[in-house]
Short mmCIF file of C-alpha atoms in Angstrom, two decimals:
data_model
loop_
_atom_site.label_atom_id
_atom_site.label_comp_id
_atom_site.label_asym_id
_atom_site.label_seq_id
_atom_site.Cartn_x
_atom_site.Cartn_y
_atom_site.Cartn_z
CA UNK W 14 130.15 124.02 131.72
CA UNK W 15 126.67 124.80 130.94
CA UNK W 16 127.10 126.54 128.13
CA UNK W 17 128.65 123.33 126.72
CA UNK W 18 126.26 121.63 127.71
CA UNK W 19 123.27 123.76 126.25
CA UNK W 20 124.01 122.26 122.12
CA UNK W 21 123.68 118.70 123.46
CA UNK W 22 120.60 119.09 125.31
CA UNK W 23 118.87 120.97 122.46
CA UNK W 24 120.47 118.43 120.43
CA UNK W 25 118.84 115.60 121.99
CA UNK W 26 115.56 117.72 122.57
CA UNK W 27 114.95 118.37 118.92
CA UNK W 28 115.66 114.81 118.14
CA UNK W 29 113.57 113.57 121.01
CA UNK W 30 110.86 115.47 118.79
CA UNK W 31 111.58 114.11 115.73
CA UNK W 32 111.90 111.18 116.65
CA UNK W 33 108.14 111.34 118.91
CA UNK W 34 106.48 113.02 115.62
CA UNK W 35 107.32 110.25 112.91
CA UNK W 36 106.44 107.41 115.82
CA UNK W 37 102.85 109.57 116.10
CA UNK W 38 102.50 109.71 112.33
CA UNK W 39 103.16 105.89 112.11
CA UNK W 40 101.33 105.18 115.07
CA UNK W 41 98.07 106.51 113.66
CA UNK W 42 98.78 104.84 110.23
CA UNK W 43 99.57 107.50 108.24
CA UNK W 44 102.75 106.44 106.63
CA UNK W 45 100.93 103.39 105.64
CA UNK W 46 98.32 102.36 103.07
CA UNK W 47 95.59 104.96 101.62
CA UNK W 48 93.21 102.85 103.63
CA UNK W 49 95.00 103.45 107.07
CA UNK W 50 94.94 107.61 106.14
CA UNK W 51 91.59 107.87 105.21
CA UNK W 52 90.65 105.90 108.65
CA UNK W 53 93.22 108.50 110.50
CA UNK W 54 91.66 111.16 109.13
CA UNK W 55 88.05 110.11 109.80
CA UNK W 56 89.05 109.56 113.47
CA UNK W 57 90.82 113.23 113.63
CA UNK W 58 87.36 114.30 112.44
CA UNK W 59 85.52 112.74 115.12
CA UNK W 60 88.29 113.17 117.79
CA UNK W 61 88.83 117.19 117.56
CA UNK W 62 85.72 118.77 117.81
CA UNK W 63 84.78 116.82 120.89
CA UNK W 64 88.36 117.72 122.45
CA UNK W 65 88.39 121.49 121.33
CA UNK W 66 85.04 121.82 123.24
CA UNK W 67 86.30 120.41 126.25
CA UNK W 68 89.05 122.75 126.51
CA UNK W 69 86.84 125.45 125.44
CA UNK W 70 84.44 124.59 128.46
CA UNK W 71 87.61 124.86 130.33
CA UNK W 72 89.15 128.01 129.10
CA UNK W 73 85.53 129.89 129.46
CA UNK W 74 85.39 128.36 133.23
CA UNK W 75 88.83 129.84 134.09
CA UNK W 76 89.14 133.00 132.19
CA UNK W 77 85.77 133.99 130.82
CA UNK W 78 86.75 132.81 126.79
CA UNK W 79 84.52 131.24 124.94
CA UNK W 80 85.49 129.96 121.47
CA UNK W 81 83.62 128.05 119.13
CA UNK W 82 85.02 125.67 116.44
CA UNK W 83 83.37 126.37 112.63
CA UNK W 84 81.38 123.58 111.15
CA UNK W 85 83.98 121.04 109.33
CA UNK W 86 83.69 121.51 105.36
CA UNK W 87 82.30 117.67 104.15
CA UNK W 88 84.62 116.37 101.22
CA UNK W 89 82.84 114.17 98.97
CA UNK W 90 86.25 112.53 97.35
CA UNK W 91 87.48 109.28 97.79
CA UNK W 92 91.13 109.96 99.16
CA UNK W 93 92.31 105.96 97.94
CA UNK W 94 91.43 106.72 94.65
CA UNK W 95 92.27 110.49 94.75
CA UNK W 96 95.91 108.91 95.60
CA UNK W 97 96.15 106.45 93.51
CA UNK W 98 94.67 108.67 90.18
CA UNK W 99 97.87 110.86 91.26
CA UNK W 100 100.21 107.95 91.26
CA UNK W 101 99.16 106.54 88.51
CA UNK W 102 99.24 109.76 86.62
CA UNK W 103 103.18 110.45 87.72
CA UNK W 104 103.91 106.74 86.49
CA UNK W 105 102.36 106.85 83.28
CA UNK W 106 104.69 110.19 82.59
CA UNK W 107 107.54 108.76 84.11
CA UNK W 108 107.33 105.51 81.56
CA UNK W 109 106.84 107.58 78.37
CA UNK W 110 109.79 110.13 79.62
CA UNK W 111 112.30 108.39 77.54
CA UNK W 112 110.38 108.71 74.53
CA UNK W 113 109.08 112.21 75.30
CA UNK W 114 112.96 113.16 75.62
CA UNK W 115 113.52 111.56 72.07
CA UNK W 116 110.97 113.64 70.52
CA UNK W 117 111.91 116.81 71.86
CA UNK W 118 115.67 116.08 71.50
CA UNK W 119 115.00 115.27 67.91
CA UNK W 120 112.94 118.41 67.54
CA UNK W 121 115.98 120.35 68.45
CA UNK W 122 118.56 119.07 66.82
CA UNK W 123 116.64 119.52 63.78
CA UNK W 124 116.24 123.24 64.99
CA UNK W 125 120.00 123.72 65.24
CA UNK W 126 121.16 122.15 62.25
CA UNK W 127 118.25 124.47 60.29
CA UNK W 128 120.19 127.69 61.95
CA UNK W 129 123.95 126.95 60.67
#
């Protein structure tokens, strides 16, 4: 009975997870504007080094380990505008695609009808 059991519950565990990430990622606002990810990411940056040092305090209490976090690289870029250069790149090719294909179709049938 277990052992038919066993799919379901790992089943419903891995969708538990799933399901709990993409609520998380939403939560914080990452699925959402550039505006909301940039203000997600400037909270992780306050948020973790302040709660890896608390559990380092803790590990070095209980077993003797002390770890220490390396100083966070500083990024000087705009993440909005890094986002929306990329977007805006990938639209302008996609909108001259059709005439891109033209030309290079073109170019080839001109290149096989040169080789009969």
């Amino acid at each position: 009975m277990a052992s038919r059991l066993w799919p379901v519950f790992r089943f419903f565990i891995k969708a538990g997870l799933a399901g709990g990430s993409v609520y998380f990622v939403y939560d914080q606002g990452l699925l959402g504007p550039s505006y909301q990810g940039q203000a997600a990411l400037l909270r992780a940056q306050e948020a973790i080094p302040v709660t890896f040092s608390r559990y380092t305090d803790l590990l070095s209490k209980h077993m003797g380990i002390r770890l220490e976090l390396p100083s966070t690289p500083h990024f000087n870029i705009n993440l909005r505008d890094s986002w929306n250069s990329g977007i805006n790149s990938l639209m302008d090719t996609l909108s001259t695609a059709p005439s891109t294909i033209k030309a290079y179709s073109r170019e080839a049938w001109n290149y096989l009808k040169g080789q009969k």
